[in-house]
PDB file of C-alpha atoms in Angstrom:
ATOM      1  CA  MET D  30    -126.484 117.958-115.674  1.00  0.00           C
ATOM      2  CA  SER D  31    -124.049 119.852-117.884  1.00  0.00           C
ATOM      3  CA  ALA D  32    -126.919 121.828-119.460  1.00  0.00           C
ATOM      4  CA  LEU D  33    -127.987 123.202-116.069  1.00  0.00           C
ATOM      5  CA  GLU D  34    -126.603 126.525-114.829  1.00  0.00           C
ATOM      6  CA  ILE D  35    -126.984 128.603-111.701  1.00  0.00           C
ATOM      7  CA  GLY D  36    -129.528 131.328-112.377  1.00  0.00           C
ATOM      8  CA  GLN D  37    -131.586 129.332-114.896  1.00  0.00           C
ATOM      9  CA  ARG D  38    -135.293 129.950-114.374  1.00  0.00           C
ATOM     10  CA  ALA D  39    -138.620 128.561-115.482  1.00  0.00           C
ATOM     11  CA  SER D  40    -142.096 129.970-114.830  1.00  0.00           C
ATOM     12  CA  VAL D  41    -145.694 128.983-115.332  1.00  0.00           C
ATOM     13  CA  GLY D  42    -148.897 130.978-114.982  1.00  0.00           C
ATOM     14  CA  ARG D  43    -152.212 129.685-113.697  1.00  0.00           C
ATOM     15  CA  VAL D  44    -155.614 130.955-112.607  1.00  0.00           C
ATOM     16  CA  PHE D  45    -157.475 128.641-110.215  1.00  0.00           C
ATOM     17  CA  SER D  46    -161.265 128.489-110.420  1.00  0.00           C
ATOM     18  CA  ALA D  47    -164.002 127.441-108.016  1.00  0.00           C
ATOM     19  CA  ASP D  48    -164.196 124.158-109.959  1.00  0.00           C
ATOM     20  CA  ASP D  49    -160.477 123.547-109.296  1.00  0.00           C
ATOM     21  CA  LEU D  50    -161.053 124.096-105.589  1.00  0.00           C
ATOM     22  CA  ALA D  51    -164.080 121.764-105.625  1.00  0.00           C
ATOM     23  CA  ASP D  52    -161.993 119.053-107.328  1.00  0.00           C
ATOM     24  CA  TYR D  53    -159.252 119.539-104.728  1.00  0.00           C
ATOM     25  CA  ALA D  54    -161.797 119.254-101.895  1.00  0.00           C
ATOM     26  CA  ALA D  55    -163.310 116.097-103.413  1.00  0.00           C
ATOM     27  CA  LEU D  56    -159.873 114.446-103.667  1.00  0.00           C
ATOM     28  CA  THR D  57    -158.492 115.476-100.278  1.00  0.00           C
ATOM     29  CA  GLY D  58    -161.475 116.138 -98.030  1.00  0.00           C
ATOM     30  CA  ASP D  59    -159.868 119.496 -97.228  1.00  0.00           C
ATOM     31  CA  GLN D  60    -162.235 122.471 -97.442  1.00  0.00           C
ATOM     32  CA  PRO D  61    -160.115 125.617 -97.930  1.00  0.00           C
ATOM     33  CA  ASP D  62    -161.511 128.967 -96.835  1.00  0.00           C
ATOM     34  CA  GLY D  63    -163.903 130.363 -99.429  1.00  0.00           C
ATOM     35  CA  GLY D  64    -162.158 132.159-102.242  1.00  0.00           C
ATOM     36  CA  VAL D  65    -158.618 131.165-101.205  1.00  0.00           C
ATOM     37  CA  VAL D  66    -156.409 128.748-103.182  1.00  0.00           C
ATOM     38  CA  ALA D  67    -155.198 125.839-101.042  1.00  0.00           C
ATOM     39  CA  GLY D  68    -151.449 125.720-100.367  1.00  0.00           C
ATOM     40  CA  PRO D  69    -150.948 122.264-101.909  1.00  0.00           C
ATOM     41  CA  LEU D  70    -152.287 123.577-105.227  1.00  0.00           C
ATOM     42  CA  LEU D  71    -149.561 126.231-105.177  1.00  0.00           C
ATOM     43  CA  GLY D  72    -146.976 123.571-104.333  1.00  0.00           C
ATOM     44  CA  GLY D  73    -148.250 121.607-107.313  1.00  0.00           C
ATOM     45  CA  MET D  74    -147.272 124.471-109.592  1.00  0.00           C
ATOM     46  CA  PHE D  75    -143.655 124.100-108.411  1.00  0.00           C
ATOM     47  CA  SER D  76    -143.828 120.330-108.806  1.00  0.00           C
ATOM     48  CA  TYR D  77    -145.077 120.778-112.376  1.00  0.00           C
ATOM     49  CA  LEU D  78    -142.170 123.083-113.230  1.00  0.00           C
ATOM     50  CA  LEU D  79    -139.537 120.830-111.667  1.00  0.00           C
ATOM     51  CA  GLY D  80    -140.826 117.708-113.391  1.00  0.00           C
ATOM     52  CA  THR D  81    -141.463 119.158-116.844  1.00  0.00           C
ATOM     53  CA  GLN D  82    -139.270 122.212-117.414  1.00  0.00           C
ATOM     54  CA  LEU D  83    -136.391 122.760-114.986  1.00  0.00           C
ATOM     55  CA  PRO D  84    -134.636 120.437-114.438  1.00  0.00           C
ATOM     56  CA  GLY D  85    -137.219 118.416-116.415  1.00  0.00           C
ATOM     57  CA  ARG D  86    -138.435 114.854-117.004  1.00  0.00           C
ATOM     58  CA  GLY D  87    -136.802 112.344-114.701  1.00  0.00           C
ATOM     59  CA  THR D  88    -136.335 114.827-111.843  1.00  0.00           C
ATOM     60  CA  ASN D  89    -136.693 113.193-108.432  1.00  0.00           C
ATOM     61  CA  TYR D  90    -138.136 115.484-105.777  1.00  0.00           C
ATOM     62  CA  LEU D  91    -136.243 115.073-102.487  1.00  0.00           C
ATOM     63  CA  LYS D  92    -137.330 118.012-100.359  1.00  0.00           C
ATOM     64  CA  GLN D  93    -139.345 121.211-100.458  1.00  0.00           C
ATOM     65  CA  ARG D  94    -139.910 124.027 -98.004  1.00  0.00           C
ATOM     66  CA  ILE D  95    -142.617 126.631 -98.613  1.00  0.00           C
ATOM     67  CA  GLU D  96    -143.270 129.742 -96.550  1.00  0.00           C
ATOM     68  CA  PHE D  97    -146.770 131.124 -97.145  1.00  0.00           C
ATOM     69  CA  LEU D  98    -146.813 134.915 -96.977  1.00  0.00           C
ATOM     70  CA  ALA D  99    -150.231 135.942 -98.292  1.00  0.00           C
ATOM     71  CA  PRO D 100    -153.389 134.278 -99.578  1.00  0.00           C
ATOM     72  CA  ALA D 101    -153.833 133.485-103.252  1.00  0.00           C
ATOM     73  CA  TYR D 102    -157.389 134.090-104.441  1.00  0.00           C
ATOM     74  CA  LEU D 103    -159.566 132.234-106.902  1.00  0.00           C
ATOM     75  CA  GLY D 104    -159.523 133.999-110.257  1.00  0.00           C
ATOM     76  CA  GLU D 105    -156.204 135.720-109.494  1.00  0.00           C
ATOM     77  CA  PRO D 106    -153.437 135.289-112.084  1.00  0.00           C
ATOM     78  CA  LEU D 107    -150.582 133.454-110.341  1.00  0.00           C
ATOM     79  CA  THR D 108    -147.031 132.884-111.528  1.00  0.00           C
ATOM     80  CA  ALA D 109    -144.787 130.176-110.075  1.00  0.00           C
ATOM     81  CA  THR D 110    -141.058 130.419-110.725  1.00  0.00           C
ATOM     82  CA  VAL D 111    -138.159 128.087-109.945  1.00  0.00           C
ATOM     83  CA  GLU D 112    -134.532 129.220-110.164  1.00  0.00           C
ATOM     84  CA  ILE D 113    -131.377 127.148-109.810  1.00  0.00           C
ATOM     85  CA  THR D 114    -129.312 128.409-106.869  1.00  0.00           C
ATOM     86  CA  ARG D 115    -126.789 125.593-106.429  1.00  0.00           C
ATOM     87  CA  LEU D 116    -125.466 122.672-108.471  1.00  0.00           C
ATOM     88  CA  ARG D 117    -123.765 119.644-106.900  1.00  0.00           C
ATOM     89  CA  PRO D 118    -122.668 117.540-109.887  1.00  0.00           C
ATOM     90  CA  ASP D 119    -120.780 115.048-107.699  1.00  0.00           C
ATOM     91  CA  LYS D 120    -124.111 114.030-106.114  1.00  0.00           C
ATOM     92  CA  ALA D 121    -126.416 114.929-109.051  1.00  0.00           C
ATOM     93  CA  LEU D 122    -128.272 117.378-106.784  1.00  0.00           C
ATOM     94  CA  VAL D 123    -129.809 120.735-107.653  1.00  0.00           C
ATOM     95  CA  ASN D 124    -131.094 123.354-105.210  1.00  0.00           C
ATOM     96  CA  LEU D 125    -133.746 125.765-106.476  1.00  0.00           C
ATOM     97  CA  ARG D 126    -135.464 128.880-105.138  1.00  0.00           C
ATOM     98  CA  THR D 127    -139.253 128.762-105.502  1.00  0.00           C
ATOM     99  CA  VAL D 128    -141.520 131.819-105.624  1.00  0.00           C
ATOM    100  CA  CYS D 129    -145.202 132.280-106.410  1.00  0.00           C
ATOM    101  CA  THR D 130    -146.527 135.754-107.115  1.00  0.00           C
ATOM    102  CA  GLY D 131    -150.025 137.066-107.609  1.00  0.00           C
ATOM    103  CA  ALA D 132    -151.595 140.165-109.067  1.00  0.00           C
ATOM    104  CA  GLY D 133    -149.220 143.101-109.282  1.00  0.00           C
ATOM    105  CA  GLY D 134    -146.230 140.939-108.301  1.00  0.00           C
ATOM    106  CA  ARG D 135    -147.539 140.359-104.762  1.00  0.00           C
ATOM    107  CA  GLU D 136    -145.491 137.539-103.218  1.00  0.00           C
ATOM    108  CA  ILE D 137    -147.777 134.678-102.172  1.00  0.00           C
ATOM    109  CA  CYS D 138    -145.168 132.111-101.087  1.00  0.00           C
ATOM    110  CA  ARG D 139    -141.477 131.363-101.388  1.00  0.00           C
ATOM    111  CA  GLY D 140    -139.140 128.578-100.484  1.00  0.00           C
ATOM    112  CA  GLU D 141    -136.611 126.056-101.710  1.00  0.00           C
ATOM    113  CA  ALA D 142    -136.562 122.693-103.413  1.00  0.00           C
ATOM    114  CA  LEU D 143    -133.899 120.004-103.581  1.00  0.00           C
ATOM    115  CA  VAL D 144    -134.008 117.572-106.476  1.00  0.00           C
ATOM    116  CA  LEU D 145    -131.971 114.650-107.755  1.00  0.00           C
ATOM    117  CA  VAL D 146    -131.210 114.896-111.481  1.00  0.00           C
ATOM    118  CA  LEU D 147    -129.520 111.563-112.081  1.00  0.00           C
ATOM    119  CA  ASP D 148    -132.168 110.454-114.597  1.00  0.00           C
ATOM    120  CA  VAL D 149    -133.136 113.805-116.164  1.00  0.00           C
ATOM    121  CA  GLN D 150    -133.673 113.530-119.908  1.00  0.00           C
TER     122      GLN D 150
END
């Protein structure tokens, strides 16, 4: 946990296709509105970042809150970002701000995540 600092950020970009949405529908049975990326796919971008980049492998997801502000569209370049906002070394907990933006920096969703970093490599 000593390598983690408040303000550290990690981002990932992604463009979802119609095939991605079809795969999502096949797995979940959920049929999102035509041309709109399903919310859980956006949440998956945050999950990817938390588990692979910041804090990284071994992160245990405890809680996430996402507020959806605008639709994300198929074919639109999206960027998900996580940023450390609070460190609690005594409990091995990290709070992070989560934001997903679309074309032109349009804010799609935002929220918070709480993770346990006891086993982070």
